[in-house]
Short mmCIF file of C-alpha atoms in Angstrom, two decimals:
data_model
loop_
_atom_site.label_atom_id
_atom_site.label_comp_id
_atom_site.label_asym_id
_atom_site.label_seq_id
_atom_site.Cartn_x
_atom_site.Cartn_y
_atom_site.Cartn_z
CA MET A 16 -48.30 -18.43 -61.58
CA LEU A 17 -44.73 -18.31 -61.16
CA GLU A 18 -41.70 -21.27 -60.20
CA GLU A 19 -38.51 -20.41 -59.04
CA GLY A 20 -35.37 -22.14 -61.04
CA LEU A 21 -31.82 -21.78 -62.16
CA ILE A 22 -30.12 -20.78 -64.71
CA VAL A 23 -27.83 -23.55 -66.20
CA SER A 24 -27.37 -23.01 -70.04
CA ALA A 25 -26.78 -19.61 -71.73
CA PHE A 26 -26.85 -19.17 -75.40
CA GLY A 27 -26.97 -15.74 -76.84
CA LYS A 28 -30.81 -14.38 -75.52
CA ARG A 29 -31.17 -18.24 -74.58
CA TYR A 30 -31.24 -19.28 -71.65
CA ASN A 31 -32.12 -23.26 -70.72
CA VAL A 32 -34.16 -23.07 -66.95
CA GLU A 33 -34.17 -26.20 -64.48
CA LEU A 34 -36.96 -26.10 -62.77
CA ALA A 35 -37.17 -27.35 -59.12
CA ASP A 36 -38.19 -30.39 -59.70
CA GLY A 37 -35.74 -31.23 -63.00
CA ARG A 38 -37.64 -30.16 -65.42
CA VAL A 39 -35.42 -27.93 -68.21
CA LEU A 40 -37.55 -25.63 -69.60
CA SER A 41 -36.12 -23.63 -72.61
CA CYS A 42 -36.69 -19.51 -71.76
CA VAL A 43 -36.46 -16.03 -73.36
CA THR A 44 -36.35 -12.94 -71.49
CA ARG A 45 -39.17 -9.71 -71.17
CA GLY A 46 -37.45 -7.38 -72.05
CA LYS A 47 -34.41 -7.04 -74.30
CA LYS A 48 -31.87 -5.41 -72.57
CA VAL A 49 -32.21 -7.73 -69.21
CA ASP A 50 -28.74 -9.67 -69.67
CA ASN A 51 -28.58 -13.18 -67.41
CA ALA A 52 -26.02 -16.18 -67.06
CA ALA A 53 -25.59 -19.55 -65.94
CA GLY A 54 -26.23 -19.56 -62.17
CA ASP A 55 -29.02 -16.86 -61.69
CA ARG A 56 -31.84 -17.49 -60.03
CA VAL A 57 -34.71 -16.48 -61.59
CA SER A 58 -38.64 -16.49 -61.85
CA VAL A 59 -40.28 -18.32 -65.25
CA LYS A 60 -43.75 -18.40 -65.58
CA LEU A 61 -43.99 -21.55 -68.37
CA THR A 62 -45.35 -20.99 -71.33
CA SER A 63 -45.40 -25.01 -72.85
CA HIS A 64 -44.13 -27.83 -70.65
CA LYS A 65 -41.09 -27.53 -72.54
CA GLU A 66 -41.22 -22.92 -72.16
CA GLY A 67 -41.15 -20.51 -70.24
CA VAL A 68 -40.26 -16.61 -69.90
CA ILE A 69 -38.35 -15.29 -67.37
CA GLU A 70 -39.51 -12.22 -65.28
CA LYS A 71 -37.55 -11.56 -62.49
CA THR A 72 -33.83 -12.13 -61.52
CA LEU A 73 -32.99 -12.90 -58.25
CA VAL A 74 -30.76 -11.77 -55.96
CA ARG A 75 -27.38 -12.43 -56.52
CA ASP A 76 -24.57 -13.01 -54.38
CA THR A 77 -21.84 -12.42 -56.41
CA LEU A 78 -21.92 -11.33 -60.58
CA LEU A 79 -18.53 -11.61 -62.23
CA TYR A 80 -18.33 -10.19 -65.92
CA ARG A 81 -16.11 -8.65 -68.22
CA SER A 82 -16.70 -5.23 -70.57
CA ASN A 83 -15.25 -3.43 -73.18
CA ALA A 84 -16.10 0.31 -74.34
CA PHE A 85 -19.00 -0.65 -75.91
CA LYS A 86 -20.78 -3.28 -74.12
CA SER A 87 -20.33 -5.49 -70.96
CA LYS A 88 -20.15 -9.48 -71.19
CA ILE A 89 -22.14 -11.54 -67.70
CA LEU A 90 -19.61 -14.71 -67.37
CA ALA A 91 -21.32 -16.35 -64.29
CA ALA A 92 -23.85 -15.27 -61.46
CA ASN A 93 -23.72 -16.26 -57.76
CA VAL A 94 -20.16 -18.61 -57.88
CA THR A 95 -17.91 -18.75 -54.98
CA GLN A 96 -15.06 -19.13 -57.15
CA ILE A 97 -13.67 -18.40 -60.18
CA LEU A 98 -10.42 -21.86 -61.91
CA ILE A 99 -7.72 -19.77 -64.05
CA VAL A 100 -6.39 -23.21 -66.41
CA LEU A 101 -3.45 -22.10 -67.76
CA ALA A 102 -1.03 -24.49 -69.00
CA THR A 103 2.24 -25.21 -70.20
CA GLN A 104 1.49 -25.21 -73.65
CA PRO A 105 0.19 -23.79 -76.05
CA SER A 106 1.91 -20.33 -74.23
CA PHE A 107 -0.37 -18.87 -71.89
CA TYR A 108 -1.28 -14.77 -71.35
CA GLU A 109 0.45 -13.67 -68.22
CA ASP A 110 -1.71 -10.20 -68.83
CA LEU A 111 -4.96 -12.98 -69.56
CA LEU A 112 -4.43 -13.85 -66.00
CA ASN A 113 -3.58 -11.06 -63.79
CA ARG A 114 -7.49 -9.31 -65.92
CA CYS A 115 -9.18 -12.75 -64.58
CA LEU A 116 -6.93 -12.14 -60.95
CA ILE A 117 -8.01 -8.52 -60.73
CA ALA A 118 -11.43 -9.27 -61.34
CA ALA A 119 -12.26 -11.80 -59.42
CA GLU A 120 -11.13 -9.83 -55.75
CA ALA A 121 -13.11 -6.98 -57.67
CA ALA A 122 -16.66 -9.08 -57.47
CA GLY A 123 -15.47 -11.14 -54.39
CA ILE A 124 -14.47 -14.20 -56.07
CA ARG A 125 -11.96 -16.64 -55.04
CA ALA A 126 -9.36 -17.93 -57.28
CA VAL A 127 -7.55 -21.18 -58.14
CA ILE A 128 -4.70 -20.69 -61.02
CA ILE A 129 -4.93 -24.92 -62.20
CA LEU A 130 -1.53 -24.85 -64.27
CA ASN A 131 -2.95 -27.75 -66.82
CA LYS A 132 -0.47 -30.19 -69.41
CA SER A 133 2.31 -30.03 -66.27
CA ASP A 134 3.65 -33.19 -67.66
CA LEU A 135 4.75 -30.75 -70.87
CA PRO A 136 7.95 -29.09 -69.25
CA ASN A 137 7.63 -25.30 -68.91
CA PRO A 138 10.18 -23.38 -66.05
CA ASP A 139 8.85 -20.87 -67.43
CA ALA A 140 5.19 -21.27 -66.63
CA VAL A 141 6.19 -22.55 -63.01
CA GLU A 142 8.70 -19.29 -62.48
CA LYS A 143 5.88 -16.95 -63.03
CA LEU A 144 3.31 -18.49 -60.95
CA ALA A 145 5.39 -19.20 -58.38
CA ARG A 146 4.60 -15.26 -58.53
CA TYR A 147 1.42 -15.74 -57.52
CA ALA A 148 1.77 -18.61 -54.90
CA GLN A 149 4.19 -15.82 -52.55
CA LEU A 150 1.14 -13.46 -53.27
CA GLY A 151 -1.52 -16.48 -51.35
CA TYR A 152 -3.38 -17.49 -54.42
CA ILE A 153 -3.48 -21.10 -54.80
CA SER A 154 -1.64 -22.87 -57.98
CA LEU A 155 -2.26 -26.55 -58.75
CA PRO A 156 -0.65 -28.26 -60.33
CA LEU A 157 -2.71 -31.01 -62.75
CA ASN A 158 -2.43 -32.94 -65.84
CA ALA A 159 -6.24 -33.47 -66.94
CA LYS A 160 -5.78 -36.13 -69.40
CA GLU A 161 -4.60 -38.71 -67.03
CA SER A 162 -6.59 -37.50 -63.48
CA VAL A 163 -8.53 -34.60 -62.01
CA ASP A 164 -8.49 -36.13 -58.34
CA ALA A 165 -6.80 -33.60 -57.25
CA LEU A 166 -8.76 -30.76 -58.40
CA ARG A 167 -12.31 -32.63 -56.50
CA PRO A 168 -11.42 -31.04 -53.05
CA ILE A 169 -10.76 -27.44 -54.24
CA LEU A 170 -14.80 -27.88 -55.85
CA ALA A 171 -16.74 -29.12 -52.71
CA GLY A 172 -18.90 -27.22 -52.07
CA HIS A 173 -18.70 -24.49 -54.43
CA THR A 174 -20.16 -23.04 -57.70
CA SER A 175 -17.15 -22.69 -59.74
CA ILE A 176 -16.35 -20.86 -63.44
CA LEU A 177 -13.58 -22.39 -65.03
CA VAL A 178 -12.47 -19.16 -67.39
CA GLY A 179 -8.66 -19.48 -69.68
CA GLN A 180 -7.60 -19.88 -73.32
CA SER A 181 -8.76 -22.11 -75.87
CA GLY A 182 -6.77 -24.54 -76.06
CA MET A 183 -6.04 -24.76 -72.27
CA GLY A 184 -7.67 -28.06 -71.26
CA LYS A 185 -11.18 -26.96 -69.71
CA SER A 186 -12.93 -29.71 -71.50
CA THR A 187 -10.25 -31.98 -71.03
CA ILE A 188 -11.37 -30.80 -67.32
CA ILE A 189 -14.80 -31.13 -68.00
CA ASN A 190 -15.02 -34.57 -69.44
CA GLY A 191 -12.55 -35.67 -66.84
CA LEU A 192 -15.33 -34.22 -63.97
CA LEU A 193 -18.74 -36.00 -65.83
CA PRO A 194 -17.53 -37.79 -67.95
CA GLU A 195 -21.09 -38.28 -69.42
CA VAL A 196 -21.03 -34.91 -70.63
CA ARG A 197 -18.86 -35.44 -73.37
CA SER A 198 -17.65 -32.10 -74.48
CA LYS A 199 -16.32 -31.80 -77.42
CA THR A 200 -12.01 -31.59 -77.24
CA GLN A 201 -10.26 -30.56 -80.33
CA GLU A 202 -6.25 -30.67 -81.34
CA ILE A 203 -4.40 -27.49 -80.11
CA SER A 204 -3.60 -25.22 -83.76
CA THR A 205 0.27 -25.33 -83.11
CA THR A 206 0.98 -22.74 -86.30
CA LEU A 207 -1.15 -20.79 -84.37
CA ASP A 208 0.01 -21.44 -80.80
CA SER A 209 -3.99 -21.18 -79.33
CA GLY A 210 -6.69 -23.41 -78.90
CA LYS A 211 -9.47 -24.33 -81.26
CA HIS A 212 -12.70 -22.70 -79.44
CA THR A 213 -15.02 -25.95 -78.45
CA THR A 214 -17.29 -24.54 -76.38
CA THR A 215 -19.62 -21.50 -77.64
CA ALA A 216 -22.12 -21.34 -74.85
CA THR A 217 -22.19 -21.47 -71.28
CA HIS A 218 -22.69 -24.46 -69.28
CA LEU A 219 -23.52 -25.10 -65.29
CA TYR A 220 -23.07 -28.83 -64.42
CA HIS A 221 -24.28 -30.30 -61.09
CA LEU A 222 -20.93 -32.14 -59.40
CA ASP A 223 -23.25 -33.25 -56.45
CA SER A 224 -26.04 -31.43 -54.14
CA ASP A 225 -23.11 -28.76 -53.11
CA SER A 226 -21.00 -28.43 -55.27
CA ALA A 227 -20.99 -26.98 -59.23
CA ILE A 228 -19.06 -26.00 -61.71
CA ILE A 229 -19.60 -24.00 -65.22
CA ASP A 230 -17.33 -24.33 -68.50
CA SER A 231 -17.45 -21.39 -70.59
CA PRO A 232 -16.02 -20.18 -73.92
CA GLY A 233 -12.64 -19.38 -74.26
CA LEU A 234 -11.26 -16.33 -73.62
CA GLN A 235 -8.71 -14.37 -76.00
CA GLU A 236 -8.99 -11.05 -73.76
CA PHE A 237 -10.95 -9.68 -70.76
CA GLY A 238 -11.59 -5.80 -70.64
CA LEU A 239 -11.97 -3.90 -66.67
CA TYR A 240 -13.62 -0.64 -68.21
CA HIS A 241 -17.01 -1.81 -65.07
CA ILE A 242 -13.75 -1.28 -62.54
CA ASP A 243 -13.23 1.47 -61.17
CA ASN A 244 -9.60 3.59 -59.89
CA ILE A 245 -10.45 2.68 -55.91
CA ALA A 246 -11.14 -0.83 -56.41
CA LEU A 247 -8.54 -1.70 -59.00
CA GLU A 248 -6.23 -0.31 -55.96
CA TYR A 249 -7.61 -3.06 -54.20
CA ALA A 250 -7.64 -5.53 -56.42
CA PHE A 251 -4.00 -5.81 -56.02
CA VAL A 252 -3.42 -8.05 -52.97
CA GLU A 253 0.22 -6.51 -52.88
CA PHE A 254 -1.59 -3.62 -52.43
CA ARG A 255 -3.13 -3.00 -49.60
CA PRO A 256 -0.92 -2.61 -46.73
CA HIS A 257 0.07 0.70 -48.86
CA ILE A 258 -3.47 1.98 -50.01
CA GLY A 259 -3.51 5.58 -47.80
CA HIS A 260 -0.22 5.59 -46.68
CA CYS A 261 0.49 7.96 -49.92
CA LYS A 262 1.53 11.24 -49.72
CA PHE A 263 -1.38 12.44 -51.84
CA ASN A 264 -4.94 11.89 -50.91
CA ASN A 265 -5.44 11.37 -54.68
CA CYS A 266 -2.18 9.17 -55.83
CA THR A 267 -2.33 7.89 -59.04
CA HIS A 268 0.27 5.54 -57.94
CA THR A 269 1.87 6.28 -61.78
CA HIS A 270 4.77 9.28 -61.31
CA GLU A 271 3.70 10.90 -57.96
CA PRO A 272 6.67 11.48 -55.03
CA GLY A 273 6.23 9.26 -52.36
CA CYS A 274 3.27 7.41 -53.51
CA MET A 275 3.80 4.43 -51.09
CA ILE A 276 3.18 1.68 -53.82
CA LEU A 277 5.97 3.14 -56.42
CA GLU A 278 8.25 2.90 -53.50
CA ALA A 279 7.33 -0.62 -52.67
CA VAL A 280 7.84 -1.45 -56.30
CA SER A 281 11.42 -0.17 -56.40
CA LYS A 282 12.12 -1.97 -53.67
CA GLY A 283 10.74 -5.29 -54.63
CA GLU A 284 8.40 -5.75 -51.90
CA ILE A 285 5.56 -5.88 -55.31
CA ALA A 286 6.60 -7.08 -58.86
CA PRO A 287 7.19 -4.54 -61.78
CA ALA A 288 4.92 -7.05 -63.81
CA ARG A 289 2.15 -6.84 -61.64
CA HIS A 290 1.92 -2.80 -61.68
CA GLN A 291 2.49 -2.87 -65.09
CA ILE A 292 -0.72 -4.04 -65.42
CA PHE A 293 -1.88 -2.25 -62.68
CA GLN A 294 -1.01 1.08 -64.62
CA GLN A 295 -2.22 -0.17 -68.40
CA ILE A 296 -5.50 -1.06 -67.17
CA ARG A 297 -6.08 1.64 -65.17
CA ALA A 298 -5.02 3.82 -68.59
CA GLU A 299 -7.11 1.91 -70.61
CA ASN A 300 -10.14 2.58 -68.32
CA ALA A 301 -9.04 6.21 -68.23
CA VAL A 302 -9.47 6.46 -72.51
CA HIS A 303 -12.77 4.95 -71.64
CA ILE A 304 -14.21 7.31 -69.50
CA TYR A 305 -13.05 10.50 -70.62
CA GLY A 306 -11.82 10.03 -74.33
#
């Protein structure tokens, strides 16, 4: 007999599955090539009162993952929004922010940008994020060590995933939302200007009956090899009004005459930095496909 459940933790190829009655089973998958993630709804065959085997993954509403030239990694399933956690200290990578936004747009997931440690002044960070607010992205200043109350209305009714570099304060946010979790936090390594990894697995926590949050390990890179050129174009929200209006149907938006996106860049309607990351990812993916 199979029981349906929700994956609430992912540790490599082993998963904790929460059943409808609240029991949590330690489970493995039936096949070696099967890949699951926190947020997946699954059918499980019990092998004991504490263990089981995942026999089937139910239909996913959304799937968020990253990929490089060698493999892909599912970050979460069935999430409705991604919370990209940045901080004024240590300095964040704008490249990683853009890649997270692109992955969210391609997956049909709402993106929210959180600037944590906002009590530590960093005019450069504020100026950078102003550009994304102009594109329509929600940007929330936060000092998670003092309070996370400003975040709660954004989380209500959603299954959210926290992503970002190590050291941005994701564990502090989880601690503020769910004090009983007591996620481990560590001091930032000022020498490396990056945080030390504090989360080694992905965990889903219930905030209430309608809301959940997934904490994921810190990211230092975010490959997008799984996104094709058309999906990549549409993942840039400011490109969309210009797509389909170029002189050439197969325009790559990198050098062609009569390219409406290049024209928008020259007019200041599209930020050169955003167009540059588009070119960079397109070139990376071309090497992956043809190289």
